[in-house]
Short mmCIF file of C-alpha atoms and ligand atoms in Angstrom, two decimals:
data_model
loop_
_atom_site.label_atom_id
_atom_site.label_comp_id
_atom_site.label_asym_id
_atom_site.label_seq_id
_atom_site.Cartn_x
_atom_site.Cartn_y
_atom_site.Cartn_z
CA ALA A 15 112.78 93.13 112.11
CA GLU A 16 110.68 93.72 109.04
CA GLY A 17 107.76 96.11 109.27
CA LEU A 18 104.15 94.99 109.28
CA HIS A 19 102.83 94.18 105.79
CA PRO A 20 100.79 97.17 104.51
CA ALA A 21 97.17 96.73 103.33
CA ASP A 22 96.59 96.84 99.57
CA HIS A 23 94.57 99.95 98.70
CA PRO A 24 92.76 100.55 95.37
CA PHE A 25 94.72 103.51 93.99
CA PRO A 26 93.43 103.94 90.41
CA GLN A 27 96.96 104.28 88.97
CA LYS A 28 97.68 100.70 90.05
CA ASN A 29 95.26 99.24 87.49
CA LEU A 30 96.51 98.08 84.09
CA PHE A 31 94.73 100.93 82.29
CA GLY A 32 94.29 103.17 85.33
CA THR A 33 95.63 106.73 85.47
CA PHE A 34 96.17 109.22 88.30
CA ASP A 35 93.32 111.01 90.03
CA HIS A 36 94.50 114.57 89.32
CA ALA A 37 92.23 116.23 91.87
CA SER A 38 93.99 114.01 94.41
CA ILE A 39 97.45 115.04 93.08
CA ARG A 40 96.38 118.65 93.53
CA ARG A 41 95.24 118.13 97.13
CA GLY A 42 98.35 116.04 97.76
CA PHE A 43 100.68 118.83 96.71
CA GLN A 44 98.90 121.10 99.15
CA VAL A 45 99.57 118.55 101.90
CA PHE A 46 103.21 118.26 100.86
CA LYS A 47 103.62 122.04 100.85
CA GLU A 48 101.83 122.66 104.15
CA VAL A 49 103.08 119.65 106.13
CA CYS A 50 105.94 117.57 104.66
CA ALA A 51 107.95 120.41 103.11
CA ALA A 52 108.90 121.62 106.59
CA CYS A 53 111.37 118.71 106.74
CA HIS A 54 111.51 116.96 103.35
CA SER A 55 112.97 118.11 100.04
CA LEU A 56 111.52 117.20 96.63
CA ASP A 57 114.59 117.83 94.53
CA LEU A 58 113.44 116.36 91.24
CA ILE A 59 110.32 118.50 90.96
CA TYR A 60 110.31 122.04 89.56
CA TRP A 61 107.34 124.40 89.78
CA ARG A 62 106.77 124.11 86.03
CA ASN A 63 106.21 120.35 86.39
CA LEU A 64 102.93 121.07 88.22
CA VAL A 65 101.48 123.09 85.32
CA ASP A 66 98.55 121.32 83.65
CA VAL A 67 99.04 118.35 85.97
CA ALA A 68 97.42 119.74 89.08
CA TYR A 69 97.33 123.52 88.65
CA THR A 70 97.00 126.15 85.94
CA GLU A 71 100.13 128.04 84.89
CA GLU A 72 98.80 131.16 86.60
CA GLU A 73 98.30 129.30 89.89
CA VAL A 74 101.79 127.83 89.79
CA ARG A 75 103.37 131.22 89.03
CA GLU A 76 101.60 132.63 92.08
CA MET A 77 102.68 129.78 94.36
CA ALA A 78 106.31 129.99 93.19
CA ALA A 79 106.38 133.74 93.73
CA GLU A 80 105.56 133.21 97.42
CA TYR A 81 109.12 131.90 97.93
CA GLU A 82 112.42 133.77 97.71
CA TYR A 83 115.32 132.37 95.68
CA GLU A 84 118.92 133.44 95.58
CA ASP A 85 120.09 134.49 92.11
CA GLY A 86 123.03 136.29 90.58
CA PRO A 87 125.67 137.46 90.31
CA ASN A 88 124.26 140.69 88.88
CA ASP A 89 126.15 143.40 86.92
CA VAL A 90 128.15 144.37 89.97
CA GLY A 91 128.91 140.80 91.01
CA GLU A 92 126.42 140.55 93.87
CA MET A 93 124.01 137.75 94.69
CA PHE A 94 120.44 138.86 95.30
CA MET A 95 117.05 137.46 96.31
CA ARG A 96 114.09 137.39 93.94
CA PRO A 97 110.63 135.76 93.94
CA GLY A 98 110.42 132.19 92.60
CA LYS A 99 109.44 131.43 89.02
CA LEU A 100 108.33 128.42 86.99
CA THR A 101 111.89 127.25 86.30
CA ASP A 102 112.84 127.07 89.99
CA PRO A 103 112.86 123.81 91.95
CA ILE A 104 110.46 123.24 94.86
CA PRO A 105 112.36 124.90 97.75
CA ARG A 106 114.36 122.75 100.16
CA PRO A 107 113.77 122.98 103.89
CA TYR A 108 117.48 122.81 104.80
CA PRO A 109 120.66 124.02 103.09
CA ASN A 110 122.49 120.68 103.58
CA GLU A 111 122.47 117.30 105.32
CA GLU A 112 124.15 118.60 108.48
CA ALA A 113 121.44 121.21 108.97
CA ALA A 114 118.74 118.61 108.26
CA ARG A 115 120.14 116.19 110.83
CA ALA A 116 120.68 118.94 113.39
CA ALA A 117 117.00 119.86 113.15
CA ASN A 118 115.81 116.24 113.40
CA ALA A 119 117.74 114.86 116.38
CA GLY A 120 120.34 113.27 114.11
CA ALA A 121 117.92 111.60 111.66
CA LEU A 122 117.83 112.56 107.98
CA PRO A 123 114.41 113.16 106.36
CA PRO A 124 114.89 111.57 102.92
CA ASP A 125 114.15 113.42 99.67
CA LEU A 126 110.60 112.40 98.74
CA SER A 127 110.80 112.74 94.92
CA LEU A 128 111.22 108.99 94.33
CA ILE A 129 110.14 107.62 97.69
CA THR A 130 107.16 105.61 96.39
CA LYS A 131 109.55 103.72 94.11
CA ALA A 132 112.41 103.55 96.61
CA ARG A 133 110.56 101.77 99.42
CA HIS A 134 109.36 98.19 99.39
CA GLY A 135 105.56 98.26 99.32
CA GLY A 136 105.40 101.57 97.39
CA VAL A 137 102.28 103.67 97.84
CA ASP A 138 100.69 101.19 100.24
CA TYR A 139 103.75 101.30 102.50
CA ILE A 140 103.88 105.11 102.60
CA TYR A 141 100.13 105.29 103.28
CA ALA A 142 100.40 102.69 106.05
CA LEU A 143 103.40 104.47 107.56
CA LEU A 144 101.67 107.86 107.64
CA THR A 145 98.49 106.49 109.20
CA GLY A 146 100.00 103.67 111.26
CA TYR A 147 101.37 105.38 114.37
CA CYS A 148 100.16 103.79 117.59
CA ASP A 149 101.28 102.95 121.12
CA PRO A 150 104.03 100.34 121.30
CA PRO A 151 102.93 96.89 122.46
CA ALA A 152 103.43 96.07 126.16
CA GLY A 153 107.08 95.47 126.92
CA VAL A 154 108.46 97.36 123.91
CA GLU A 155 110.54 100.36 124.94
CA ILE A 156 110.96 103.18 122.41
CA ARG A 157 114.03 105.36 122.85
CA GLU A 158 113.50 109.06 123.63
CA GLY A 159 113.06 111.00 120.38
CA LEU A 160 111.84 108.01 118.37
CA ASN A 161 108.26 106.98 117.68
CA TYR A 162 106.64 103.58 117.42
CA ASN A 163 105.30 102.66 113.98
CA PRO A 164 104.73 98.98 113.22
CA TYR A 165 105.07 99.54 109.44
CA PHE A 166 108.57 101.02 109.71
CA PRO A 167 111.23 98.30 109.55
CA GLY A 168 112.56 98.10 113.10
CA GLY A 169 109.44 99.75 114.53
CA ALA A 170 111.14 102.92 115.84
CA ILE A 171 111.11 105.93 113.49
CA ALA A 172 112.55 109.40 114.00
CA MET A 173 109.61 111.04 112.19
CA ALA A 174 106.69 111.72 114.52
CA GLN A 175 103.06 111.41 113.41
CA ASN A 176 102.22 114.42 111.20
CA LEU A 177 98.80 113.64 109.83
CA PHE A 178 95.77 114.15 112.02
CA ASP A 179 92.15 114.90 111.12
CA GLY A 180 91.91 118.53 110.02
CA VAL A 181 95.63 119.39 109.61
CA VAL A 182 94.91 120.81 106.15
CA GLU A 183 91.81 122.49 104.76
CA PHE A 184 90.98 121.41 101.19
CA GLU A 185 89.65 124.12 98.86
CA ASP A 186 87.51 121.60 96.92
CA GLY A 187 85.56 120.65 100.04
CA THR A 188 86.98 117.12 100.27
CA GLU A 189 86.73 115.91 103.86
CA ASN A 190 90.03 116.33 105.66
CA THR A 191 90.32 113.16 107.70
CA ALA A 192 93.87 111.94 108.35
CA SER A 193 93.32 108.98 106.02
CA GLN A 194 92.06 111.21 103.16
CA ILE A 195 95.03 113.55 103.63
CA ALA A 196 97.43 110.57 103.61
CA LYS A 197 95.84 109.14 100.47
CA ASP A 198 96.19 112.44 98.65
CA VAL A 199 99.81 113.07 99.62
CA VAL A 200 100.69 109.49 98.63
CA THR A 201 99.01 110.02 95.24
CA PHE A 202 101.03 113.21 94.82
CA LEU A 203 104.27 111.41 95.74
CA ASN A 204 103.47 108.61 93.31
CA TRP A 205 103.06 111.23 90.59
CA SER A 206 106.39 112.88 91.52
CA ALA A 207 108.12 109.51 91.18
CA GLU A 208 106.33 108.48 87.96
CA PRO A 209 105.16 111.65 86.21
CA GLU A 210 105.10 109.72 82.92
CA LEU A 211 102.58 107.13 84.18
CA ASP A 212 99.47 108.59 82.50
CA ASP A 213 101.22 108.94 79.14
CA ARG A 214 102.68 105.45 79.45
CA LYS A 215 99.21 103.95 80.05
CA LYS A 216 97.70 105.91 77.13
CA ILE A 217 100.47 104.82 74.77
CA GLY A 218 99.96 101.26 75.99
CA VAL A 219 96.31 101.33 74.94
CA LYS A 220 97.26 102.72 71.52
CA ALA A 221 99.99 100.10 71.11
CA LEU A 222 97.53 97.30 71.93
CA LEU A 223 95.03 98.65 69.39
CA LEU A 224 97.71 99.09 66.74
CA PHE A 225 99.39 95.71 67.16
CA SER A 226 96.13 93.76 67.42
CA THR A 227 94.95 95.43 64.18
CA LEU A 228 98.22 94.60 62.45
CA THR A 229 98.03 91.01 63.68
CA ALA A 230 94.45 90.69 62.36
CA ILE A 231 95.48 92.11 58.97
CA SER A 232 98.47 89.80 58.63
CA LEU A 233 96.36 86.74 59.52
CA TRP A 234 93.82 87.74 56.91
CA ILE A 235 96.54 88.22 54.26
CA LYS A 236 98.08 84.89 55.15
CA ARG A 237 94.76 83.10 54.68
CA ASN A 238 94.27 84.76 51.29
CA ARG A 239 97.78 83.95 50.08
CA TRP A 240 97.78 80.31 51.11
CA GLN A 241 94.17 79.49 50.28
CA THR A 242 94.95 78.25 46.71
CA LEU A 243 97.88 76.12 47.88
CA LYS A 244 96.00 74.11 50.51
C1 HEM B 30 111.15 109.82 107.06
C2 HEM B 30 107.15 110.90 104.53
C3 HEM B 30 106.53 114.90 107.19
C4 HEM B 30 110.79 114.08 109.39
C5 HEM B 30 110.10 109.76 106.14
C6 HEM B 30 109.89 108.69 105.20
C7 HEM B 30 108.77 109.00 104.49
C8 HEM B 30 108.27 110.25 105.00
C9 HEM B 30 108.13 108.19 103.37
C10 HEM B 30 110.80 107.47 104.97
C11 HEM B 30 110.43 106.30 105.83
C12 HEM B 30 111.34 105.14 105.49
O1 HEM B 30 112.58 105.32 105.52
O2 HEM B 30 110.83 104.07 105.13
C13 HEM B 30 106.64 112.07 105.03
C14 HEM B 30 105.43 112.70 104.55
C15 HEM B 30 105.22 113.80 105.32
C16 HEM B 30 106.34 113.89 106.25
C17 HEM B 30 104.58 112.19 103.37
C18 HEM B 30 104.07 114.76 105.27
C19 HEM B 30 102.80 114.27 105.28
C20 HEM B 30 107.65 115.05 107.98
C21 HEM B 30 107.89 116.17 108.87
C22 HEM B 30 109.07 115.92 109.49
C23 HEM B 30 109.59 114.65 108.99
C24 HEM B 30 106.98 117.38 108.99
C25 HEM B 30 109.82 116.75 110.53
C26 HEM B 30 109.14 117.39 111.53
C27 HEM B 30 111.23 112.85 108.94
C28 HEM B 30 112.45 112.21 109.43
C29 HEM B 30 112.56 110.97 108.76
C30 HEM B 30 111.40 110.89 107.87
C31 HEM B 30 113.42 112.79 110.46
C32 HEM B 30 113.64 109.91 108.94
C33 HEM B 30 113.08 108.83 109.86
C34 HEM B 30 114.07 107.75 110.22
O3 HEM B 30 114.90 107.39 109.39
O4 HEM B 30 113.98 107.24 111.38
N1 HEM B 30 109.09 110.69 106.02
N2 HEM B 30 107.17 112.82 106.05
N3 HEM B 30 108.69 114.15 108.09
N4 HEM B 30 110.64 112.02 108.03
FE1 HEM B 30 108.91 112.42 107.08
#
């Protein structure tokens, strides 16, 4: 069965000339780090990618340094642990798929880097999924270990509800209702899947200006050239 159709929400980046809300990307990364990263990887994003997008370089260096990474071999051929740096990827929760499945009753939490592009319905689907958990309708039995979510195709999802009012505390004072938290993490995940979106929109505006000017000039030249012949 297909999942319920998600509601269409007014994310600014959806508009023709709209760009990301960067304060929301910043809060969304916090949600990812504090909630989702316990189970989901974000393989395509490196710490340095967050610089000047949602955090200052100094802030990102500090966050990266809170994690340990294996490096080496050193002069004597040994691997060693060192604090993270800008060039490291966002750390993965599990070393491999087997470990991920073992920790999630057999289900595999997908990498979230491209998830807003990979799922039908995009940001609206992910938002609806995160906020859409409810009791199954009368007569619907959900197998032990699965959870009912009408937006998930099939209705029974291995991921339990993670977002509740107050699960994160935002430093900018934004209210931390479950729906606000979901909106922010979805904005962050949209950025991770389309980090070029803002630049693309800006270039689009410039291209429109440039080509409409060139069109106007060529029409004017054409009129001048042909005027005497008509
Ligand atoms: C699946 C997002 C937190 C475990 C998924 C999917 C998304 C997602 C988009 C894919 C759904 C689909 O296939 O259409 C998130 C976000 C989180 C979060 C944004 C944080 C707010 C977690 C946590 C866990 C977890 C903390 C583990 C405790 C899983 C598992 C699946 C999954 C096991 C696979 C479900 C299945 O295929 O039945 N998640 N997740 N997730 N997630 Fe999460």
